[in-house]
Amino acid sequence: MAAAMAGAYGAPAVPAFKKRAPPTFAGLWMLDTTRSQPIAAHLEGMGLPELSQAAATQVTPAYEFRIPGDGTVTIRHMSEIGEKERTLRVGVEHSETAKDGAAIRMLLEMPAPHVLVTHIDWGGRGRIDDTRTLCEDVAGNPLIHQHIEFLHAKGGGKRTVSERYFVRGEEAE
């Protein structure tokens, strides 16, 4: 599985950080809705019911990252409809079962200190490559750029891509 899920993308070039030392993933990050693209096509491709799709597109997600230095990354996803926390070991496959019974397999990679890549095999529905890169906006404020690519299992292997941006929790509008 690790070889099958390994990097569809190379690590982006190391960004130049203007204001200070490079930011870390650790802490709270909120979706910047003004810069981010919708993920509706991903949700549809995953086969979620229309009601669930509608609800998911109306929420503003936030993520909290904890990286204790032991080879694990804890990602806590929070939104108006609930929260989920996962602790993943870098380079080790993780399995879980979705609410609908689908078997989900995940592999987290950290090819550079400023890049997290999660490869997700979504129980026969398709494959998601979720790349998060620490960077800065033009004013030098830290951002996470999230590039989500979903290869749908149905519909002839249709591919959807979304770009989303997250700001530090205290900086979110």
Short mmCIF file of N, CA and C in Angstrom, two decimals:
data_model
loop_
_atom_site.label_atom_id
_atom_site.label_comp_id
_atom_site.label_asym_id
_atom_site.label_seq_id
_atom_site.Cartn_x
_atom_site.Cartn_y
_atom_site.Cartn_z
N MET A 1 0.83 -1.19 0.00
CA MET A 1 0.00 0.00 0.00
C MET A 1 0.87 1.25 0.00
N ALA A 2 1.92 1.28 0.83
CA ALA A 2 2.73 2.49 0.91
C ALA A 2 3.28 2.86 -0.45
N ALA A 3 3.75 1.88 -1.20
CA ALA A 3 4.26 2.18 -2.53
C ALA A 3 3.14 2.64 -3.46
N ALA A 4 1.96 2.03 -3.33
CA ALA A 4 0.84 2.39 -4.19
C ALA A 4 0.33 3.79 -3.89
N MET A 5 0.45 4.23 -2.65
CA MET A 5 -0.08 5.54 -2.27
C MET A 5 0.98 6.62 -2.30
N ALA A 6 2.24 6.25 -2.46
CA ALA A 6 3.31 7.23 -2.36
C ALA A 6 3.17 8.33 -3.39
N GLY A 7 3.81 9.43 -3.08
CA GLY A 7 3.76 10.73 -3.70
C GLY A 7 3.38 10.89 -5.15
N ALA A 8 2.22 11.41 -5.36
CA ALA A 8 1.82 11.84 -6.68
C ALA A 8 2.48 13.18 -6.98
N TYR A 9 2.95 13.86 -5.95
CA TYR A 9 3.56 15.18 -6.10
C TYR A 9 4.93 15.16 -5.46
N GLY A 10 5.83 15.92 -6.02
CA GLY A 10 7.09 16.15 -5.35
C GLY A 10 6.88 17.26 -4.34
N ALA A 11 7.76 17.38 -3.38
CA ALA A 11 7.64 18.45 -2.40
C ALA A 11 7.86 19.79 -3.10
N PRO A 12 7.02 20.78 -2.82
CA PRO A 12 7.23 22.09 -3.42
C PRO A 12 8.57 22.67 -2.99
N ALA A 13 9.05 23.62 -3.76
CA ALA A 13 10.30 24.28 -3.41
C ALA A 13 10.15 24.94 -2.04
N VAL A 14 11.24 25.03 -1.33
CA VAL A 14 11.19 25.65 0.00
C VAL A 14 10.81 27.12 -0.17
N PRO A 15 9.72 27.54 0.45
CA PRO A 15 9.34 28.95 0.32
C PRO A 15 10.28 29.85 1.10
N ALA A 16 10.44 31.06 0.62
CA ALA A 16 11.24 32.05 1.34
C ALA A 16 10.32 32.76 2.32
N PHE A 17 10.69 32.77 3.58
CA PHE A 17 9.87 33.42 4.59
C PHE A 17 10.48 34.78 4.90
N LYS A 18 9.71 35.84 4.72
CA LYS A 18 10.20 37.21 4.80
C LYS A 18 10.35 37.74 6.22
N LYS A 19 9.32 37.58 7.03
CA LYS A 19 9.24 38.27 8.31
C LYS A 19 10.05 37.62 9.43
N ARG A 20 10.15 36.32 9.44
CA ARG A 20 10.68 35.63 10.60
C ARG A 20 11.09 34.22 10.21
N ALA A 21 11.44 33.44 11.20
CA ALA A 21 11.73 32.03 10.95
C ALA A 21 10.47 31.38 10.37
N PRO A 22 10.65 30.32 9.59
CA PRO A 22 9.47 29.67 9.01
C PRO A 22 8.46 29.27 10.07
N PRO A 23 7.16 29.44 9.78
CA PRO A 23 6.13 29.01 10.73
C PRO A 23 6.11 27.49 10.82
N THR A 24 5.44 26.99 11.82
CA THR A 24 5.26 25.55 11.95
C THR A 24 3.78 25.23 11.79
N PHE A 25 3.50 23.97 11.52
CA PHE A 25 2.11 23.54 11.42
C PHE A 25 1.41 23.61 12.77
N ALA A 26 2.17 23.47 13.85
CA ALA A 26 1.58 23.40 15.19
C ALA A 26 0.65 24.57 15.45
N GLY A 27 -0.52 24.25 15.99
CA GLY A 27 -1.47 25.29 16.34
C GLY A 27 -2.76 25.19 15.56
N LEU A 28 -3.57 26.23 15.71
CA LEU A 28 -4.91 26.29 15.11
C LEU A 28 -4.87 27.06 13.80
N TRP A 29 -5.49 26.49 12.77
CA TRP A 29 -5.57 27.11 11.44
C TRP A 29 -7.03 27.10 10.99
N MET A 30 -7.50 28.24 10.50
CA MET A 30 -8.90 28.40 10.06
C MET A 30 -8.95 28.63 8.56
N LEU A 31 -9.98 28.07 7.92
CA LEU A 31 -10.16 28.25 6.48
C LEU A 31 -10.34 29.73 6.15
N ASP A 32 -9.59 30.20 5.16
CA ASP A 32 -9.77 31.55 4.63
C ASP A 32 -10.72 31.42 3.45
N THR A 33 -11.98 31.72 3.68
CA THR A 33 -13.01 31.52 2.65
C THR A 33 -12.85 32.48 1.48
N THR A 34 -12.16 33.59 1.67
CA THR A 34 -12.00 34.55 0.57
C THR A 34 -11.00 34.07 -0.47
N ARG A 35 -10.07 33.20 -0.10
CA ARG A 35 -9.05 32.72 -1.03
C ARG A 35 -9.28 31.28 -1.48
N SER A 36 -10.19 30.58 -0.84
CA SER A 36 -10.32 29.14 -1.05
C SER A 36 -11.40 28.77 -2.06
N GLN A 37 -11.17 27.66 -2.74
CA GLN A 37 -12.14 27.13 -3.69
C GLN A 37 -13.07 26.15 -2.98
N PRO A 38 -14.30 26.01 -3.48
CA PRO A 38 -15.23 25.04 -2.88
C PRO A 38 -14.78 23.59 -3.14
N ILE A 39 -15.25 22.70 -2.29
CA ILE A 39 -14.90 21.28 -2.44
C ILE A 39 -16.12 20.43 -2.82
N ALA A 40 -17.16 21.06 -3.32
CA ALA A 40 -18.41 20.35 -3.64
C ALA A 40 -18.18 19.19 -4.61
N ALA A 41 -17.34 19.37 -5.62
CA ALA A 41 -17.11 18.30 -6.59
C ALA A 41 -16.47 17.07 -5.94
N HIS A 42 -15.61 17.29 -4.95
CA HIS A 42 -15.01 16.16 -4.22
C HIS A 42 -16.08 15.39 -3.47
N LEU A 43 -16.95 16.12 -2.79
CA LEU A 43 -17.99 15.48 -1.98
C LEU A 43 -18.94 14.67 -2.84
N GLU A 44 -19.29 15.23 -3.99
CA GLU A 44 -20.16 14.51 -4.93
C GLU A 44 -19.48 13.24 -5.42
N GLY A 45 -18.21 13.36 -5.77
CA GLY A 45 -17.45 12.21 -6.26
C GLY A 45 -17.27 11.12 -5.23
N MET A 46 -17.30 11.49 -3.95
CA MET A 46 -17.17 10.51 -2.88
C MET A 46 -18.47 9.78 -2.63
N GLY A 47 -19.54 10.20 -3.33
CA GLY A 47 -20.82 9.53 -3.20
C GLY A 47 -21.62 9.93 -1.98
N LEU A 48 -21.30 11.08 -1.40
CA LEU A 48 -22.07 11.52 -0.23
C LEU A 48 -23.48 11.92 -0.66
N PRO A 49 -24.48 11.65 0.16
CA PRO A 49 -25.84 12.07 -0.15
C PRO A 49 -25.90 13.59 -0.32
N GLU A 50 -26.84 14.07 -1.13
CA GLU A 50 -26.95 15.50 -1.41
C GLU A 50 -27.10 16.33 -0.15
N LEU A 51 -27.85 15.84 0.82
CA LEU A 51 -28.04 16.57 2.07
C LEU A 51 -26.70 16.74 2.80
N SER A 52 -25.91 15.68 2.83
CA SER A 52 -24.59 15.75 3.47
C SER A 52 -23.67 16.69 2.72
N GLN A 53 -23.73 16.66 1.38
CA GLN A 53 -22.92 17.57 0.58
C GLN A 53 -23.27 19.02 0.89
N ALA A 54 -24.58 19.30 0.94
CA ALA A 54 -25.05 20.66 1.21
C ALA A 54 -24.57 21.13 2.58
N ALA A 55 -24.67 20.27 3.57
CA ALA A 55 -24.24 20.64 4.93
C ALA A 55 -22.73 20.89 4.96
N ALA A 56 -21.97 20.02 4.31
CA ALA A 56 -20.51 20.14 4.33
C ALA A 56 -20.02 21.40 3.63
N THR A 57 -20.72 21.86 2.62
CA THR A 57 -20.28 23.06 1.92
C THR A 57 -20.63 24.34 2.67
N GLN A 58 -21.43 24.24 3.72
CA GLN A 58 -21.83 25.42 4.49
C GLN A 58 -20.99 25.62 5.75
N VAL A 59 -20.04 24.74 6.01
CA VAL A 59 -19.24 24.84 7.23
C VAL A 59 -17.89 25.49 6.94
N THR A 60 -17.31 26.03 7.97
CA THR A 60 -15.96 26.60 7.88
C THR A 60 -15.04 25.76 8.74
N PRO A 61 -14.25 24.91 8.11
CA PRO A 61 -13.39 24.02 8.90
C PRO A 61 -12.18 24.74 9.50
N ALA A 62 -11.71 24.17 10.58
CA ALA A 62 -10.47 24.60 11.21
C ALA A 62 -9.69 23.32 11.52
N TYR A 63 -8.37 23.45 11.54
CA TYR A 63 -7.51 22.33 11.87
C TYR A 63 -6.56 22.74 12.97
N GLU A 64 -6.33 21.81 13.88
CA GLU A 64 -5.29 21.99 14.89
C GLU A 64 -4.28 20.88 14.66
N PHE A 65 -3.02 21.26 14.54
CA PHE A 65 -1.94 20.30 14.32
C PHE A 65 -1.06 20.24 15.56
N ARG A 66 -0.70 19.01 15.94
CA ARG A 66 0.27 18.78 17.00
C ARG A 66 1.33 17.84 16.45
N ILE A 67 2.58 18.24 16.55
CA ILE A 67 3.69 17.44 16.06
C ILE A 67 4.71 17.33 17.19
N PRO A 68 4.58 16.27 18.02
CA PRO A 68 5.41 16.17 19.22
C PRO A 68 6.87 15.76 18.98
N GLY A 69 7.25 15.41 17.75
CA GLY A 69 8.63 15.03 17.49
C GLY A 69 8.91 13.54 17.62
N ASP A 70 7.85 12.73 17.78
CA ASP A 70 8.03 11.29 17.91
C ASP A 70 7.64 10.53 16.64
N GLY A 71 7.55 11.25 15.52
CA GLY A 71 7.16 10.61 14.26
C GLY A 71 5.67 10.57 14.03
N THR A 72 4.91 11.22 14.90
CA THR A 72 3.46 11.26 14.72
C THR A 72 3.01 12.70 14.48
N VAL A 73 1.85 12.81 13.84
CA VAL A 73 1.18 14.10 13.65
C VAL A 73 -0.27 13.90 14.06
N THR A 74 -0.74 14.74 14.96
CA THR A 74 -2.15 14.70 15.35
C THR A 74 -2.85 15.85 14.64
N ILE A 75 -3.91 15.52 13.92
CA ILE A 75 -4.69 16.50 13.19
C ILE A 75 -6.11 16.46 13.73
N ARG A 76 -6.54 17.58 14.27
CA ARG A 76 -7.90 17.70 14.79
C ARG A 76 -8.68 18.59 13.84
N HIS A 77 -9.71 18.03 13.21
CA HIS A 77 -10.58 18.75 12.28
C HIS A 77 -11.81 19.19 13.05
N MET A 78 -12.12 20.49 12.98
CA MET A 78 -13.28 21.03 13.69
C MET A 78 -14.13 21.84 12.73
N SER A 79 -15.45 21.75 12.91
CA SER A 79 -16.38 22.58 12.13
C SER A 79 -17.69 22.66 12.90
N GLU A 80 -18.64 23.35 12.31
CA GLU A 80 -19.94 23.51 12.95
C GLU A 80 -20.69 22.19 13.11
N ILE A 81 -20.31 21.16 12.35
CA ILE A 81 -21.03 19.89 12.43
C ILE A 81 -20.31 18.83 13.27
N GLY A 82 -19.18 19.20 13.86
CA GLY A 82 -18.50 18.25 14.72
C GLY A 82 -16.99 18.33 14.60
N GLU A 83 -16.33 17.37 15.24
CA GLU A 83 -14.88 17.33 15.16
C GLU A 83 -14.39 15.90 15.14
N LYS A 84 -13.21 15.72 14.59
CA LYS A 84 -12.57 14.41 14.52
C LYS A 84 -11.08 14.62 14.71
N GLU A 85 -10.48 13.77 15.51
CA GLU A 85 -9.05 13.84 15.74
C GLU A 85 -8.41 12.53 15.32
N ARG A 86 -7.30 12.65 14.60
CA ARG A 86 -6.54 11.48 14.17
C ARG A 86 -5.07 11.70 14.51
N THR A 87 -4.44 10.66 15.01
CA THR A 87 -2.99 10.68 15.18
C THR A 87 -2.42 9.69 14.18
N LEU A 88 -1.61 10.19 13.28
CA LEU A 88 -1.02 9.37 12.22
C LEU A 88 0.49 9.33 12.41
N ARG A 89 1.06 8.16 12.18
CA ARG A 89 2.52 8.01 12.21
C ARG A 89 3.01 8.22 10.78
N VAL A 90 3.98 9.10 10.63
CA VAL A 90 4.53 9.42 9.32
C VAL A 90 5.10 8.14 8.68
N GLY A 91 4.67 7.87 7.44
CA GLY A 91 5.16 6.73 6.69
C GLY A 91 4.51 5.40 7.00
N VAL A 92 3.52 5.38 7.90
CA VAL A 92 2.85 4.14 8.29
C VAL A 92 1.38 4.23 7.92
N GLU A 93 0.88 3.20 7.23
CA GLU A 93 -0.52 3.19 6.83
C GLU A 93 -1.44 3.13 8.04
N HIS A 94 -2.50 3.90 7.96
CA HIS A 94 -3.53 3.96 8.99
C HIS A 94 -4.85 3.55 8.35
N SER A 95 -5.63 2.74 9.03
CA SER A 95 -6.93 2.31 8.52
C SER A 95 -8.03 2.69 9.49
N GLU A 96 -9.19 3.02 8.93
CA GLU A 96 -10.36 3.28 9.76
C GLU A 96 -11.60 3.01 8.92
N THR A 97 -12.74 3.04 9.57
CA THR A 97 -14.00 2.79 8.90
C THR A 97 -14.85 4.06 8.94
N ALA A 98 -15.37 4.47 7.78
CA ALA A 98 -16.23 5.64 7.69
C ALA A 98 -17.58 5.32 8.32
N LYS A 99 -18.36 6.38 8.57
CA LYS A 99 -19.68 6.19 9.18
C LYS A 99 -20.57 5.26 8.37
N ASP A 100 -20.38 5.26 7.05
CA ASP A 100 -21.20 4.40 6.19
C ASP A 100 -20.61 3.01 6.00
N GLY A 101 -19.52 2.70 6.71
CA GLY A 101 -18.91 1.37 6.63
C GLY A 101 -17.78 1.24 5.64
N ALA A 102 -17.50 2.29 4.85
CA ALA A 102 -16.42 2.22 3.87
C ALA A 102 -15.07 2.11 4.58
N ALA A 103 -14.20 1.26 4.05
CA ALA A 103 -12.86 1.10 4.59
C ALA A 103 -11.98 2.20 4.02
N ILE A 104 -11.34 2.95 4.91
CA ILE A 104 -10.48 4.06 4.49
C ILE A 104 -9.05 3.75 4.92
N ARG A 105 -8.12 3.96 3.97
CA ARG A 105 -6.70 3.78 4.28
C ARG A 105 -6.00 5.11 4.04
N MET A 106 -5.09 5.47 4.95
CA MET A 106 -4.37 6.74 4.86
C MET A 106 -2.89 6.52 5.06
N LEU A 107 -2.12 7.34 4.36
CA LEU A 107 -0.67 7.35 4.52
C LEU A 107 -0.23 8.80 4.59
N LEU A 108 0.42 9.18 5.69
CA LEU A 108 0.91 10.54 5.87
C LEU A 108 2.40 10.58 5.57
N GLU A 109 2.80 11.56 4.76
CA GLU A 109 4.22 11.79 4.48
C GLU A 109 4.55 13.22 4.88
N MET A 110 5.79 13.43 5.28
CA MET A 110 6.28 14.76 5.59
C MET A 110 7.63 14.91 4.88
N PRO A 111 7.57 15.17 3.54
CA PRO A 111 8.80 15.20 2.76
C PRO A 111 9.73 16.37 3.09
N ALA A 112 9.22 17.38 3.77
CA ALA A 112 10.01 18.52 4.24
C ALA A 112 9.29 19.08 5.47
N PRO A 113 9.98 19.83 6.32
CA PRO A 113 9.32 20.35 7.53
C PRO A 113 8.12 21.25 7.23
N HIS A 114 8.04 21.79 6.03
CA HIS A 114 6.94 22.69 5.70
C HIS A 114 5.88 22.04 4.81
N VAL A 115 5.93 20.71 4.65
CA VAL A 115 4.99 20.01 3.76
C VAL A 115 4.43 18.77 4.45
N LEU A 116 3.09 18.64 4.46
CA LEU A 116 2.40 17.42 4.90
C LEU A 116 1.57 16.91 3.73
N VAL A 117 1.73 15.64 3.40
CA VAL A 117 0.95 15.04 2.31
C VAL A 117 0.22 13.83 2.88
N THR A 118 -1.11 13.81 2.71
CA THR A 118 -1.90 12.67 3.13
C THR A 118 -2.50 12.03 1.89
N HIS A 119 -2.20 10.75 1.70
CA HIS A 119 -2.78 9.96 0.61
C HIS A 119 -3.91 9.14 1.22
N ILE A 120 -5.09 9.24 0.64
CA ILE A 120 -6.26 8.57 1.21
C ILE A 120 -6.93 7.72 0.14
N ASP A 121 -7.08 6.42 0.41
CA ASP A 121 -7.86 5.53 -0.43
C ASP A 121 -9.22 5.45 0.24
N TRP A 122 -10.22 6.04 -0.42
CA TRP A 122 -11.53 6.23 0.19
C TRP A 122 -12.45 5.07 -0.16
N GLY A 123 -12.16 3.89 0.33
CA GLY A 123 -13.05 2.74 0.26
C GLY A 123 -13.71 2.47 -1.07
N GLY A 124 -12.95 2.45 -2.14
CA GLY A 124 -13.51 2.15 -3.45
C GLY A 124 -14.15 3.34 -4.13
N ARG A 125 -14.23 4.48 -3.45
CA ARG A 125 -14.83 5.68 -4.05
C ARG A 125 -13.82 6.49 -4.84
N GLY A 126 -12.57 6.34 -4.48
CA GLY A 126 -11.53 7.10 -5.15
C GLY A 126 -10.35 7.32 -4.24
N ARG A 127 -9.43 8.11 -4.76
CA ARG A 127 -8.18 8.39 -4.05
C ARG A 127 -8.02 9.90 -3.90
N ILE A 128 -7.64 10.32 -2.71
CA ILE A 128 -7.40 11.73 -2.43
C ILE A 128 -5.92 11.91 -2.11
N ASP A 129 -5.31 12.90 -2.74
CA ASP A 129 -3.98 13.35 -2.36
C ASP A 129 -4.15 14.76 -1.82
N ASP A 130 -3.88 14.93 -0.54
CA ASP A 130 -4.09 16.19 0.17
C ASP A 130 -2.72 16.71 0.59
N THR A 131 -2.26 17.77 -0.08
CA THR A 131 -0.94 18.34 0.19
C THR A 131 -1.10 19.68 0.89
N ARG A 132 -0.51 19.81 2.07
CA ARG A 132 -0.56 21.07 2.82
C ARG A 132 0.87 21.60 2.90
N THR A 133 1.03 22.86 2.46
CA THR A 133 2.34 23.49 2.44
C THR A 133 2.29 24.79 3.22
N LEU A 134 3.23 24.96 4.14
CA LEU A 134 3.35 26.23 4.86
C LEU A 134 3.97 27.26 3.93
N CYS A 135 3.38 28.45 3.91
CA CYS A 135 3.89 29.52 3.07
C CYS A 135 3.48 30.85 3.70
N GLU A 136 3.67 31.94 2.97
CA GLU A 136 3.27 33.26 3.44
C GLU A 136 2.45 33.96 2.37
N ASP A 137 1.60 34.89 2.80
CA ASP A 137 0.92 35.74 1.83
C ASP A 137 1.86 36.90 1.48
N VAL A 138 1.43 37.80 0.62
CA VAL A 138 2.31 38.89 0.17
C VAL A 138 2.72 39.82 1.31
N ALA A 139 1.94 39.86 2.38
CA ALA A 139 2.28 40.70 3.53
C ALA A 139 3.21 39.98 4.52
N GLY A 140 3.54 38.73 4.23
CA GLY A 140 4.42 37.97 5.11
C GLY A 140 3.72 37.22 6.23
N ASN A 141 2.39 37.13 6.17
CA ASN A 141 1.63 36.40 7.19
C ASN A 141 1.62 34.91 6.85
N PRO A 142 1.75 34.04 7.85
CA PRO A 142 1.79 32.60 7.57
C PRO A 142 0.45 32.08 7.06
N LEU A 143 0.55 31.15 6.12
CA LEU A 143 -0.61 30.48 5.53
C LEU A 143 -0.31 29.01 5.41
N ILE A 144 -1.36 28.21 5.37
CA ILE A 144 -1.25 26.84 4.87
C ILE A 144 -1.98 26.82 3.55
N HIS A 145 -1.29 26.40 2.50
CA HIS A 145 -1.91 26.19 1.19
C HIS A 145 -2.24 24.70 1.11
N GLN A 146 -3.51 24.39 0.89
CA GLN A 146 -3.95 23.00 0.79
C GLN A 146 -4.35 22.73 -0.66
N HIS A 147 -3.70 21.75 -1.27
CA HIS A 147 -4.01 21.32 -2.63
C HIS A 147 -4.64 19.94 -2.50
N ILE A 148 -5.93 19.83 -2.86
CA ILE A 148 -6.64 18.56 -2.76
C ILE A 148 -6.93 18.06 -4.16
N GLU A 149 -6.46 16.86 -4.45
CA GLU A 149 -6.74 16.23 -5.74
C GLU A 149 -7.47 14.93 -5.48
N PHE A 150 -8.63 14.77 -6.12
CA PHE A 150 -9.46 13.59 -5.92
C PHE A 150 -9.62 12.88 -7.25
N LEU A 151 -9.20 11.63 -7.32
CA LEU A 151 -9.39 10.80 -8.50
C LEU A 151 -10.58 9.90 -8.20
N HIS A 152 -11.68 10.17 -8.89
CA HIS A 152 -12.94 9.46 -8.64
C HIS A 152 -12.87 8.04 -9.19
N ALA A 153 -13.34 7.07 -8.42
CA ALA A 153 -13.38 5.69 -8.88
C ALA A 153 -14.47 5.50 -9.92
N LYS A 154 -15.56 6.26 -9.79
CA LYS A 154 -16.66 6.18 -10.75
C LYS A 154 -16.50 7.28 -11.78
N GLY A 155 -17.24 7.18 -12.85
CA GLY A 155 -17.22 8.23 -13.85
C GLY A 155 -15.96 8.26 -14.69
N GLY A 156 -15.35 7.12 -14.90
CA GLY A 156 -14.19 7.05 -15.78
C GLY A 156 -12.93 7.67 -15.22
N GLY A 157 -12.80 7.74 -13.92
CA GLY A 157 -11.57 8.27 -13.32
C GLY A 157 -11.49 9.78 -13.38
N LYS A 158 -12.62 10.45 -13.30
CA LYS A 158 -12.66 11.91 -13.29
C LYS A 158 -11.76 12.43 -12.17
N ARG A 159 -11.09 13.54 -12.42
CA ARG A 159 -10.17 14.14 -11.46
C ARG A 159 -10.68 15.53 -11.10
N THR A 160 -10.79 15.83 -9.81
CA THR A 160 -11.15 17.17 -9.36
C THR A 160 -10.03 17.71 -8.47
N VAL A 161 -9.83 19.01 -8.56
CA VAL A 161 -8.77 19.67 -7.80
C VAL A 161 -9.35 20.90 -7.11
N SER A 162 -8.98 21.12 -5.87
CA SER A 162 -9.36 22.33 -5.14
C SER A 162 -8.13 22.90 -4.44
N GLU A 163 -8.09 24.20 -4.37
CA GLU A 163 -7.04 24.90 -3.65
C GLU A 163 -7.70 25.64 -2.49
N ARG A 164 -7.18 25.43 -1.29
CA ARG A 164 -7.73 26.11 -0.12
C ARG A 164 -6.58 26.72 0.68
N TYR A 165 -6.91 27.75 1.45
CA TYR A 165 -5.91 28.44 2.26
C TYR A 165 -6.42 28.57 3.69
N PHE A 166 -5.49 28.41 4.63
CA PHE A 166 -5.81 28.50 6.04
C PHE A 166 -4.89 29.54 6.68
N VAL A 167 -5.47 30.33 7.59
CA VAL A 167 -4.72 31.32 8.35
C VAL A 167 -4.70 30.90 9.81
N ARG A 168 -3.76 31.44 10.56
CA ARG A 168 -3.69 31.16 11.99
C ARG A 168 -5.04 31.50 12.62
N GLY A 169 -5.47 30.70 13.56
CA GLY A 169 -6.78 30.86 14.18
C GLY A 169 -7.06 32.28 14.67
N GLU A 170 -6.10 32.92 15.27
CA GLU A 170 -6.33 34.26 15.80
C GLU A 170 -6.39 35.30 14.69
N GLU A 171 -5.97 34.93 13.45
CA GLU A 171 -5.97 35.89 12.35
C GLU A 171 -7.18 35.72 11.45
N ALA A 172 -7.99 34.69 11.68
CA ALA A 172 -9.13 34.43 10.80
C ALA A 172 -10.17 35.53 10.93
N GLU A 173 -10.79 35.82 9.81
CA GLU A 173 -11.83 36.86 9.80
C GLU A 173 -13.19 36.25 9.97
#
